[in-house]
Amino acid sequence: MDKYVCNVCGYVYDPAEGDSENGISPGTSFDKVPDDWTCPVCGAPKSEFTKE
Amino acid sequence: MTACEIKKDIYWIGAVDWDRRNFHGYSLSPQGTTYNAFLIKDQKNTIIDTVEDRFAGTLLCNVAHVMPPSEIDYIVVNHVEPDHSGALPALVKAAKPEKIICSVMGEKALKEYYDTTDWPLHVVKTGDSLSIGSRTLRFVETRMLHWPDSMMTYVEEDKLLISSDAFGQNYASSARFADEVDQAELARQLSRYYANIVLPFSSVTLKLLDEFGKLGWPVDMIAPDHGLIWRGEGVARVLEDYRRFALQKPVNRAVVFYDTMWRSTEKMAHAIAEGLFEAGTPVRVMSLKSDHHSDVMAEVFESGAVLVGSATHNNGVLPLVSGMLTYMKGLKPQNKVAAAFGSYGWSGEALKHVTELLTAMHFEVVEGVRAKNRPTHEQLKACVELGRTVAKALQAKIAAS
């Protein structure tokens, strides 16, 4: 599964880790992350992420 | 410095930090700095931003020059970094405000920095506005310019943009306006501030300048949170400066910085500078032992070519060079021509390491020169030639850009 990087702050979404603080369990691929999810570091929308 | 009216019923109520030289632990601020905060007298008396906590008394005193702090209704927090929010707990205690306005990320950060249990936090997003009586405040989130929580507040009726850390300079002065001080010094401090703080967010800056242009809001005053306030012609000029800064187009100027053990690398630095200058590129040579990394960074930002010298030390790079390159990499300068050089005693790995680091910064890297122990006459000639080659590469890059 691909990692995605936030264009705004550089945070990397790693599907192996997910984002448990915001309800995304480990193993969730980026396309399965809900559209209203935002970057946990800077709050940028999902559309600001690009494949690493 | 006490409260000062910058527009009808709008007061600067900040603090001047005359003797600040170490700014946030990473950059020097040779002219000191200011923490700007503003008070708007209206039906809802509103304060925008505060000061570092050790100046909380100054802030409250400045507020008291205009009105009793208990008469403050709203506090806008454009940015939670402690030099702007440090005095917030003291102000909240004194003012007991009806609303504390912040961004979504600002709310998170405030809760992490302070005990906000009884604070009337009110979250706003880009496009939101708030009437304070005869005036309307409009909010623009400026995420990652330069923290996730950053936002700006536009006072519509006064055409005043309170711009948080953007457009700031570290400049302590009894003057409040940019047109009242030495313009060359001001330009240096504006550029230096951008180079050491805003530079990594250049793409965000460009996007914001475009978005702001589309909003079509007339601005006749920009009040940043550090330094002097822009008015009149200064407004258009600082907006242009920021566009130029963010675009990072190559300019015909070079910096050669180095660290040396027995002055061999230093000799090479001087020879390279000779070559650059001969080929028509003005150059500044900086020893990392004499110049602070933030001074060197200010010069790197203003230069189209960067030449980095290190003697090889224990198969690696000298610590000041390594520290400088780490600092520089984090600030993400773009569009530079670069080369490495340095002397060595036995194995000479520094050239390779520095070259790799420069390549990782996406610079156009020219093959460097190394010399064993003392550079020979021939090797110094090769250094002069390296300077010429870099100058030509830079001039070609400028012509193509």
CSV table of C-alpha atoms in Angstrom, one decimal:
chain,number,residue,atom,x,y,z
A,1,MET,CA,0.0,0.0,0.0
A,2,ASP,CA,1.3,3.4,-0.9
A,3,LYS,CA,2.3,6.2,1.5
A,4,TYR,CA,0.9,9.7,0.9
A,5,VAL,CA,2.6,12.9,1.8
A,6,CYS,CA,0.9,16.2,2.8
A,7,ASN,CA,2.0,18.9,0.4
A,8,VAL,CA,1.4,21.5,3.0
A,9,CYS,CA,3.4,20.3,6.0
A,10,GLY,CA,5.2,17.2,4.9
A,11,TYR,CA,3.3,14.7,7.2
A,12,VAL,CA,3.4,11.2,5.7
A,13,TYR,CA,0.3,9.0,5.9
A,14,ASP,CA,1.5,5.4,6.3
A,15,PRO,CA,-1.3,2.9,5.7
A,16,ALA,CA,0.5,0.4,7.9
A,17,GLU,CA,0.1,2.8,10.8
A,18,GLY,CA,-3.2,4.5,9.9
A,19,ASP,CA,-4.2,7.5,12.1
A,20,SER,CA,-5.6,5.9,15.2
A,21,GLU,CA,-6.0,9.3,17.0
A,22,ASN,CA,-8.6,10.2,14.4
A,23,GLY,CA,-10.2,6.8,14.0
A,24,ILE,CA,-8.3,5.4,11.0
A,25,SER,CA,-7.1,1.9,11.9
A,26,PRO,CA,-3.8,0.5,10.9
A,27,GLY,CA,-4.0,-1.2,7.5
A,28,THR,CA,-6.3,1.4,5.9
A,29,SER,CA,-5.2,2.3,2.4
A,30,PHE,CA,-5.3,6.0,1.6
A,31,ASP,CA,-8.2,5.6,-0.8
A,32,LYS,CA,-10.3,4.1,2.0
A,33,VAL,CA,-9.6,7.0,4.3
A,34,PRO,CA,-12.8,9.1,4.5
A,35,ASP,CA,-13.0,12.2,2.3
A,36,ASP,CA,-13.6,14.5,5.3
A,37,TRP,CA,-10.4,13.3,7.0
A,38,THR,CA,-7.8,16.0,7.4
A,39,CYS,CA,-4.0,16.0,7.9
A,40,PRO,CA,-3.5,15.4,11.7
A,41,VAL,CA,-0.5,17.8,11.7
A,42,CYS,CA,-1.7,20.8,9.8
A,43,GLY,CA,-5.4,20.2,9.0
A,44,ALA,CA,-5.0,20.2,5.3
A,45,PRO,CA,-7.7,18.4,3.3
A,46,LYS,CA,-7.2,14.9,1.8
A,47,SER,CA,-6.9,16.6,-1.6
A,48,GLU,CA,-3.6,18.1,-0.5
A,49,PHE,CA,-1.9,14.7,-0.3
A,50,THR,CA,0.2,13.1,-3.1
A,51,LYS,CA,1.6,9.7,-3.5
A,52,GLU,CA,5.1,9.5,-2.0
B,1,MET,CA,6.9,52.3,24.1
B,2,THR,CA,3.3,52.9,25.0
B,3,ALA,CA,0.1,52.5,23.0
B,4,CYS,CA,0.2,54.2,19.7
B,5,GLU,CA,-2.8,54.9,17.4
B,6,ILE,CA,-2.1,53.5,13.9
B,7,LYS,CA,-5.6,54.2,12.5
B,8,LYS,CA,-8.6,56.0,14.0
B,9,ASP,CA,-9.4,53.9,17.1
B,10,ILE,CA,-6.9,51.2,16.3
B,11,TYR,CA,-3.9,51.1,18.6
B,12,TRP,CA,-0.6,49.2,18.6
B,13,ILE,CA,-0.3,47.8,22.1
B,14,GLY,CA,2.8,45.5,21.7
B,15,ALA,CA,6.2,45.4,23.2
B,16,VAL,CA,9.7,46.3,21.9
B,17,ASP,CA,12.4,43.7,22.7
B,18,TRP,CA,15.4,45.9,22.3
B,19,ASP,CA,18.0,43.4,23.4
B,20,ARG,CA,16.8,40.2,21.8
B,21,ARG,CA,19.6,38.8,19.8
B,22,ASN,CA,18.8,35.1,19.8
B,23,PHE,CA,15.5,34.7,18.0
B,24,HIS,CA,13.7,31.5,18.9
B,25,GLY,CA,17.0,29.7,19.5
B,26,TYR,CA,17.9,29.3,15.9
B,27,SER,CA,18.3,32.7,14.3
B,28,LEU,CA,20.1,35.8,15.3
B,29,SER,CA,18.2,39.1,15.4
B,30,PRO,CA,20.8,41.8,15.4
B,31,GLN,CA,18.3,44.6,15.5
B,32,GLY,CA,16.2,43.0,18.3
B,33,THR,CA,12.5,42.5,17.6
B,34,THR,CA,9.0,43.6,18.6
B,35,TYR,CA,5.9,41.6,19.4
B,36,ASN,CA,3.0,43.5,17.9
B,37,ALA,CA,-0.5,43.4,19.3
B,38,PHE,CA,-3.4,45.6,18.3
B,39,LEU,CA,-6.5,47.0,20.1
B,40,ILE,CA,-9.6,48.1,18.2
B,41,LYS,CA,-12.0,50.4,20.0
B,42,ASP,CA,-15.5,49.6,18.8
B,43,GLN,CA,-18.8,48.4,20.2
B,44,LYS,CA,-16.9,45.2,20.9
B,45,ASN,CA,-13.4,46.2,21.9
B,46,THR,CA,-11.1,43.7,20.3
B,47,ILE,CA,-7.5,42.8,20.8
B,48,ILE,CA,-5.6,41.0,18.1
B,49,ASP,CA,-2.6,38.9,19.2
B,50,THR,CA,-0.5,39.4,22.4
B,51,VAL,CA,3.2,39.4,23.3
B,52,GLU,CA,5.8,37.1,24.8
B,53,ASP,CA,4.8,36.2,28.4
B,54,ARG,CA,7.6,38.3,30.0
B,55,PHE,CA,6.1,41.4,28.4
B,56,ALA,CA,2.6,40.6,29.7
B,57,GLY,CA,2.8,43.6,32.1
B,58,THR,CA,3.8,45.9,29.2
B,59,LEU,CA,0.8,44.7,27.2
B,60,LEU,CA,-1.7,45.2,30.0
B,61,CYS,CA,-0.2,48.7,30.7
B,62,ASN,CA,-0.5,49.6,27.0
B,63,VAL,CA,-4.1,48.4,27.0
B,64,ALA,CA,-4.8,50.5,30.1
B,65,HIS,CA,-3.5,53.6,28.3
B,66,VAL,CA,-6.5,53.2,26.0
B,67,MET,CA,-9.1,51.6,28.2
B,68,PRO,CA,-9.4,49.4,31.3
B,69,PRO,CA,-8.5,45.8,30.3
B,70,SER,CA,-11.9,44.7,31.8
B,71,GLU,CA,-13.6,46.5,28.9
B,72,ILE,CA,-12.1,44.1,26.3
B,73,ASP,CA,-14.8,42.0,24.7
B,74,TYR,CA,-13.0,39.9,22.1
B,75,ILE,CA,-9.4,38.6,21.7
B,76,VAL,CA,-8.3,37.2,18.3
B,77,VAL,CA,-5.4,34.7,18.4
B,78,ASN,CA,-3.9,34.8,14.9
B,79,HIS,CA,-1.0,32.5,15.9
B,80,VAL,CA,-0.4,30.4,19.1
B,81,GLU,CA,3.5,30.5,19.0
B,82,PRO,CA,4.4,31.7,22.5
B,83,ASP,CA,5.9,35.0,21.3
B,84,HIS,CA,2.4,36.0,20.3
B,85,SER,CA,0.2,34.1,22.8
B,86,GLY,CA,2.5,34.1,25.9
B,87,ALA,CA,0.6,36.9,27.5
B,88,LEU,CA,-2.8,35.5,26.6
B,89,PRO,CA,-3.5,33.8,30.0
B,90,ALA,CA,-2.7,37.1,31.8
B,91,LEU,CA,-4.9,39.0,29.4
B,92,VAL,CA,-7.8,36.6,29.6
B,93,LYS,CA,-7.6,36.9,33.4
B,94,ALA,CA,-7.7,40.7,33.3
B,95,ALA,CA,-10.2,41.1,30.4
B,96,LYS,CA,-12.6,38.1,31.0
B,97,PRO,CA,-13.4,38.3,27.3
B,98,GLU,CA,-16.7,37.3,25.8
B,99,LYS,CA,-15.0,35.5,22.9
B,100,ILE,CA,-11.5,34.2,22.1
B,101,ILE,CA,-11.3,33.8,18.3
B,102,CYS,CA,-8.9,31.3,16.8
B,103,SER,CA,-8.5,28.9,13.8
B,104,VAL,CA,-9.4,25.1,14.1
B,105,MET,CA,-5.7,24.3,14.5
B,106,GLY,CA,-5.3,27.3,16.8
B,107,GLU,CA,-7.9,25.8,19.2
B,108,LYS,CA,-5.9,22.5,19.3
B,109,ALA,CA,-2.7,24.3,20.0
B,110,LEU,CA,-4.2,26.7,22.6
B,111,LYS,CA,-5.5,23.6,24.5
B,112,GLU,CA,-2.0,22.1,24.4
B,113,TYR,CA,-0.2,25.2,25.5
B,114,TYR,CA,-2.6,26.6,28.2
B,115,ASP,CA,-5.3,25.6,30.6
B,116,THR,CA,-8.3,26.8,28.5
B,117,THR,CA,-11.0,25.2,30.7
B,118,ASP,CA,-13.0,28.4,31.1
B,119,TRP,CA,-11.9,30.1,27.9
B,120,PRO,CA,-14.8,31.1,25.5
B,121,LEU,CA,-13.0,29.8,22.4
B,122,HIS,CA,-14.7,30.6,19.1
B,123,VAL,CA,-13.4,28.8,16.1
B,124,VAL,CA,-13.3,30.6,12.7
B,125,LYS,CA,-12.4,29.4,9.2
B,126,THR,CA,-11.3,31.2,6.0
B,127,GLY,CA,-14.2,33.3,4.7
B,128,ASP,CA,-15.8,33.7,8.2
B,129,SER,CA,-16.4,37.2,9.4
B,130,LEU,CA,-17.3,38.9,12.7
B,131,SER,CA,-18.9,42.2,13.3
B,132,ILE,CA,-17.5,44.2,16.2
B,133,GLY,CA,-19.9,47.2,15.7
B,134,SER,CA,-18.9,49.6,13.0
B,135,ARG,CA,-16.3,47.2,11.7
B,136,THR,CA,-16.1,43.8,10.2
B,137,LEU,CA,-13.2,41.4,10.9
B,138,ARG,CA,-12.6,38.9,8.1
B,139,PHE,CA,-10.4,35.8,8.7
B,140,VAL,CA,-8.0,34.0,6.4
B,141,GLU,CA,-6.4,30.8,7.5
B,142,THR,CA,-2.8,30.7,6.4
B,143,ARG,CA,-1.9,27.1,7.4
B,144,MET,CA,1.8,26.5,7.4
B,145,LEU,CA,2.6,30.1,7.0
B,146,HIS,CA,4.3,29.2,9.1
B,147,TRP,CA,2.5,27.0,11.7
B,148,PRO,CA,-0.6,24.9,11.2
B,149,ASP,CA,-2.7,27.4,13.2
B,150,SER,CA,-1.6,30.6,11.5
B,151,MET,CA,-4.3,33.0,10.3
B,152,MET,CA,-4.6,36.6,9.4
B,153,THR,CA,-7.3,39.1,10.3
B,154,TYR,CA,-8.5,41.7,7.8
B,155,VAL,CA,-10.3,44.8,9.2
B,156,GLU,CA,-12.5,45.6,6.3
B,157,GLU,CA,-13.5,49.2,6.9
B,158,ASP,CA,-9.9,50.2,7.7
B,159,LYS,CA,-8.3,48.3,4.8
B,160,LEU,CA,-6.0,46.9,7.4
B,161,LEU,CA,-4.4,43.4,7.2
B,162,ILE,CA,-3.1,42.1,10.5
B,163,SER,CA,-0.8,39.5,9.0
B,164,SER,CA,0.7,37.6,11.9
B,165,ASP,CA,4.2,36.4,11.1
B,166,ALA,CA,4.1,37.0,7.4
B,167,PHE,CA,5.7,40.3,6.2
B,168,GLY,CA,7.5,40.7,9.6
B,169,GLN,CA,11.0,41.7,10.4
B,170,ASN,CA,13.0,41.5,13.5
B,171,TYR,CA,13.5,45.2,14.1
B,172,ALA,CA,13.3,46.9,17.5
B,173,SER,CA,12.6,50.6,17.0
B,174,SER,CA,10.8,53.6,18.5
B,175,ALA,CA,9.1,54.0,15.1
B,176,ARG,CA,6.0,52.0,14.3
B,177,PHE,CA,6.0,52.4,10.5
B,178,ALA,CA,8.3,50.9,7.9
B,179,ASP,CA,8.8,54.2,6.1
B,180,GLU,CA,10.2,55.8,9.3
B,181,VAL,CA,13.4,53.8,9.5
B,182,ASP,CA,16.6,53.2,7.5
B,183,GLN,CA,15.3,51.5,4.3
B,184,ALA,CA,18.5,49.5,3.5
B,185,GLU,CA,18.5,48.0,7.0
B,186,LEU,CA,14.8,47.3,6.8
B,187,ALA,CA,15.2,45.5,3.5
B,188,ARG,CA,18.0,43.4,5.0
B,189,GLN,CA,15.9,42.4,8.0
B,190,LEU,CA,12.8,41.6,5.8
B,191,SER,CA,14.9,39.3,3.6
B,192,ARG,CA,16.7,37.8,6.6
B,193,TYR,CA,13.4,37.0,8.3
B,194,TYR,CA,12.1,35.4,5.2
B,195,ALA,CA,15.3,33.4,4.6
B,196,ASN,CA,15.3,32.0,8.1
B,197,ILE,CA,11.6,31.5,8.9
B,198,VAL,CA,9.2,31.7,5.9
B,199,LEU,CA,11.4,30.1,3.1
B,200,PRO,CA,10.2,26.5,3.5
B,201,PHE,CA,6.7,27.7,3.0
B,202,SER,CA,7.3,29.5,-0.3
B,203,SER,CA,4.8,27.5,-2.3
B,204,VAL,CA,2.2,28.3,0.4
B,205,THR,CA,3.2,31.9,0.2
B,206,LEU,CA,2.7,32.0,-3.6
B,207,LYS,CA,-0.7,30.3,-3.3
B,208,LEU,CA,-1.8,32.7,-0.6
B,209,LEU,CA,-0.7,35.8,-2.6
B,210,ASP,CA,-2.7,34.5,-5.5
B,211,GLU,CA,-5.8,33.8,-3.3
B,212,PHE,CA,-5.5,37.2,-1.7
B,213,GLY,CA,-5.3,38.8,-5.1
B,214,LYS,CA,-8.6,37.0,-6.1
B,215,LEU,CA,-10.4,38.2,-3.0
B,216,GLY,CA,-9.7,41.7,-4.2
B,217,TRP,CA,-9.7,43.2,-0.7
B,218,PRO,CA,-8.2,46.7,-0.8
B,219,VAL,CA,-5.2,46.9,1.7
B,220,ASP,CA,-3.6,50.2,2.6
B,221,MET,CA,-1.8,48.9,5.7
B,222,ILE,CA,-0.2,45.6,6.6
B,223,ALA,CA,0.6,45.1,10.3
B,224,PRO,CA,2.8,42.1,10.9
B,225,ASP,CA,3.4,40.7,14.4
B,226,HIS,CA,7.1,41.5,14.3
B,227,GLY,CA,8.8,44.8,13.4
B,228,LEU,CA,7.5,47.7,11.4
B,229,ILE,CA,4.0,48.3,9.9
B,230,TRP,CA,3.7,48.8,6.1
B,231,ARG,CA,1.6,51.7,4.8
B,232,GLY,CA,1.4,53.8,1.7
B,233,GLU,CA,3.7,52.6,-1.1
B,234,GLY,CA,5.3,50.1,1.3
B,235,VAL,CA,2.2,47.8,1.1
B,236,ALA,CA,2.6,47.1,-2.7
B,237,ARG,CA,6.4,46.9,-2.2
B,238,VAL,CA,6.3,44.3,0.5
B,239,LEU,CA,3.8,42.2,-1.4
B,240,GLU,CA,6.1,42.3,-4.5
B,241,ASP,CA,9.1,41.5,-2.3
B,242,TYR,CA,7.2,38.4,-0.9
B,243,ARG,CA,6.4,37.2,-4.4
B,244,ARG,CA,10.0,37.6,-5.5
B,245,PHE,CA,11.2,35.9,-2.3
B,246,ALA,CA,8.8,33.0,-2.8
B,247,LEU,CA,9.6,32.5,-6.5
B,248,GLN,CA,13.4,32.2,-5.7
B,249,LYS,CA,14.5,33.1,-9.2
B,250,PRO,CA,18.3,32.8,-9.5
B,251,VAL,CA,20.3,36.0,-9.1
B,252,ASN,CA,23.8,36.8,-10.1
B,253,ARG,CA,25.5,36.6,-6.7
B,254,ALA,CA,27.4,33.8,-4.9
B,255,VAL,CA,28.3,32.8,-1.4
B,256,VAL,CA,31.3,30.7,-0.5
B,257,PHE,CA,31.1,29.3,3.0
B,258,TYR,CA,33.5,26.9,4.6
B,259,ASP,CA,35.1,25.5,7.7
B,260,THR,CA,38.8,24.8,7.8
B,261,MET,CA,41.4,23.1,10.1
B,262,TRP,CA,44.8,24.3,8.9
B,263,ARG,CA,43.6,27.0,6.4
B,264,SER,CA,44.0,24.9,3.3
B,265,THR,CA,40.2,24.8,2.7
B,266,GLU,CA,40.2,28.5,3.4
B,267,LYS,CA,42.8,29.1,0.7
B,268,MET,CA,40.6,27.2,-1.7
B,269,ALA,CA,37.6,29.3,-0.7
B,270,HIS,CA,39.5,32.5,-1.6
B,271,ALA,CA,40.7,31.1,-4.9
B,272,ILE,CA,37.1,30.0,-5.8
B,273,ALA,CA,35.8,33.5,-4.9
B,274,GLU,CA,38.5,35.0,-7.2
B,275,GLY,CA,37.2,32.9,-10.1
B,276,LEU,CA,33.6,33.8,-9.5
B,277,PHE,CA,34.3,37.5,-9.4
B,278,GLU,CA,36.6,37.4,-12.4
B,279,ALA,CA,33.8,35.7,-14.4
B,280,GLY,CA,31.3,38.5,-13.4
B,281,THR,CA,29.5,37.1,-10.3
B,282,PRO,CA,29.8,39.1,-7.1
B,283,VAL,CA,30.7,36.9,-4.2
B,284,ARG,CA,30.8,36.9,-0.4
B,285,VAL,CA,33.1,34.5,1.5
B,286,MET,CA,32.0,33.4,4.9
B,287,SER,CA,33.8,31.3,7.5
B,288,LEU,CA,31.5,29.3,9.6
B,289,LYS,CA,33.7,30.0,12.6
B,290,SER,CA,33.1,33.7,12.2
B,291,ASP,CA,29.5,33.8,10.8
B,292,HIS,CA,26.4,32.4,12.5
B,293,HIS,CA,24.4,29.9,10.4
B,294,SER,CA,21.4,32.3,10.2
B,295,ASP,CA,23.7,35.0,8.8
B,296,VAL,CA,25.1,32.5,6.2
B,297,MET,CA,21.5,31.5,5.4
B,298,ALA,CA,20.5,35.1,4.8
B,299,GLU,CA,23.3,35.2,2.2
B,300,VAL,CA,22.5,31.8,0.7
B,301,PHE,CA,18.9,33.1,0.2
B,302,GLU,CA,20.2,36.2,-1.7
B,303,SER,CA,22.6,34.1,-3.8
B,304,GLY,CA,22.2,32.1,-7.0
B,305,ALA,CA,25.3,30.0,-6.3
B,306,VAL,CA,26.4,28.3,-3.2
B,307,LEU,CA,29.9,26.9,-2.7
B,308,VAL,CA,30.5,24.8,0.4
B,309,GLY,CA,33.9,23.9,1.7
B,310,SER,CA,34.9,21.4,4.4
B,311,ALA,CA,38.1,19.8,5.4
B,312,THR,CA,37.7,16.0,5.8
B,313,HIS,CA,37.5,15.2,9.5
B,314,ASN,CA,37.4,11.6,10.7
B,315,ASN,CA,36.2,10.5,7.3
B,316,GLY,CA,33.4,13.0,7.3
B,317,VAL,CA,32.4,16.6,7.3
B,318,LEU,CA,33.5,19.2,9.9
B,319,PRO,CA,30.6,19.7,12.5
B,320,LEU,CA,30.0,23.4,11.6
B,321,VAL,CA,29.5,22.5,7.9
B,322,SER,CA,27.3,19.6,8.8
B,323,GLY,CA,25.2,21.8,11.1
B,324,MET,CA,24.9,24.5,8.5
B,325,LEU,CA,23.9,22.1,5.7
B,326,THR,CA,21.2,20.5,8.0
B,327,TYR,CA,19.8,23.9,8.8
B,328,MET,CA,19.9,24.9,5.1
B,329,LYS,CA,18.2,21.7,4.0
B,330,GLY,CA,15.3,22.3,6.4
B,331,LEU,CA,14.7,25.7,4.9
B,332,LYS,CA,14.4,24.2,1.4
B,333,PRO,CA,16.1,26.9,-0.7
B,334,GLN,CA,15.5,26.3,-4.5
B,335,ASN,CA,17.1,27.1,-7.9
B,336,LYS,CA,20.7,27.3,-6.9
B,337,VAL,CA,23.9,26.3,-8.6
B,338,ALA,CA,26.3,24.6,-6.1
B,339,ALA,CA,29.6,23.0,-5.7
B,340,ALA,CA,31.7,21.4,-2.9
B,341,PHE,CA,35.4,21.8,-2.2
B,342,GLY,CA,37.9,21.0,0.6
B,343,SER,CA,41.2,19.7,1.6
B,344,TYR,CA,42.0,16.4,3.3
B,345,GLY,CA,44.8,14.7,5.1
B,346,TRP,CA,44.4,11.0,4.1
B,347,SER,CA,41.1,9.7,2.7
B,348,GLY,CA,39.1,12.8,1.8
B,349,GLU,CA,35.4,11.9,2.0
B,350,ALA,CA,34.1,15.4,2.8
B,351,LEU,CA,33.9,16.4,-0.9
B,352,LYS,CA,31.6,13.4,-1.6
B,353,HIS,CA,29.4,13.9,1.5
B,354,VAL,CA,28.9,17.6,0.8
B,355,THR,CA,28.2,17.0,-2.9
B,356,GLU,CA,25.6,14.4,-1.9
B,357,LEU,CA,23.9,16.8,0.5
B,358,LEU,CA,23.8,19.6,-2.1
B,359,THR,CA,22.4,17.1,-4.7
B,360,ALA,CA,19.7,16.1,-2.2
B,361,MET,CA,18.7,19.8,-2.0
B,362,HIS,CA,18.0,19.6,-5.8
B,363,PHE,CA,20.7,22.1,-6.6
B,364,GLU,CA,22.4,22.1,-10.0
B,365,VAL,CA,25.7,20.7,-8.7
B,366,VAL,CA,29.0,21.3,-10.5
B,367,GLU,CA,31.9,18.8,-9.8
B,368,GLY,CA,34.0,20.1,-7.0
B,369,VAL,CA,37.7,20.3,-6.2
B,370,ARG,CA,39.7,18.7,-3.4
B,371,ALA,CA,43.3,19.0,-2.4
B,372,LYS,CA,45.5,16.9,-0.2
B,373,ASN,CA,47.1,18.7,2.8
B,374,ARG,CA,48.2,22.0,1.2
B,375,PRO,CA,46.6,23.0,-2.1
B,376,THR,CA,49.3,23.2,-4.8
B,377,HIS,CA,49.5,26.1,-7.2
B,378,GLU,CA,47.8,23.9,-9.8
B,379,GLN,CA,45.0,22.9,-7.4
B,380,LEU,CA,44.4,26.6,-6.5
B,381,LYS,CA,44.2,27.3,-10.3
B,382,ALA,CA,41.6,24.5,-10.4
B,383,CYS,CA,39.7,26.3,-7.6
B,384,VAL,CA,39.7,29.6,-9.6
B,385,GLU,CA,38.5,27.6,-12.6
B,386,LEU,CA,35.7,26.0,-10.4
B,387,GLY,CA,34.6,29.6,-9.5
B,388,ARG,CA,34.5,30.5,-13.2
B,389,THR,CA,32.6,27.4,-14.1
B,390,VAL,CA,30.0,28.0,-11.4
B,391,ALA,CA,29.6,31.7,-12.4
B,392,LYS,CA,29.1,30.6,-16.1
B,393,ALA,CA,26.5,27.9,-15.0
B,394,LEU,CA,24.7,30.5,-12.9
B,395,GLN,CA,24.7,33.1,-15.6
B,396,ALA,CA,23.3,30.5,-18.1
B,397,LYS,CA,20.6,29.5,-15.6
B,398,ILE,CA,19.6,33.2,-15.1
B,399,ALA,CA,19.5,33.6,-18.9
B,400,ALA,CA,17.2,30.6,-19.2
B,401,SER,CA,14.9,31.5,-16.4
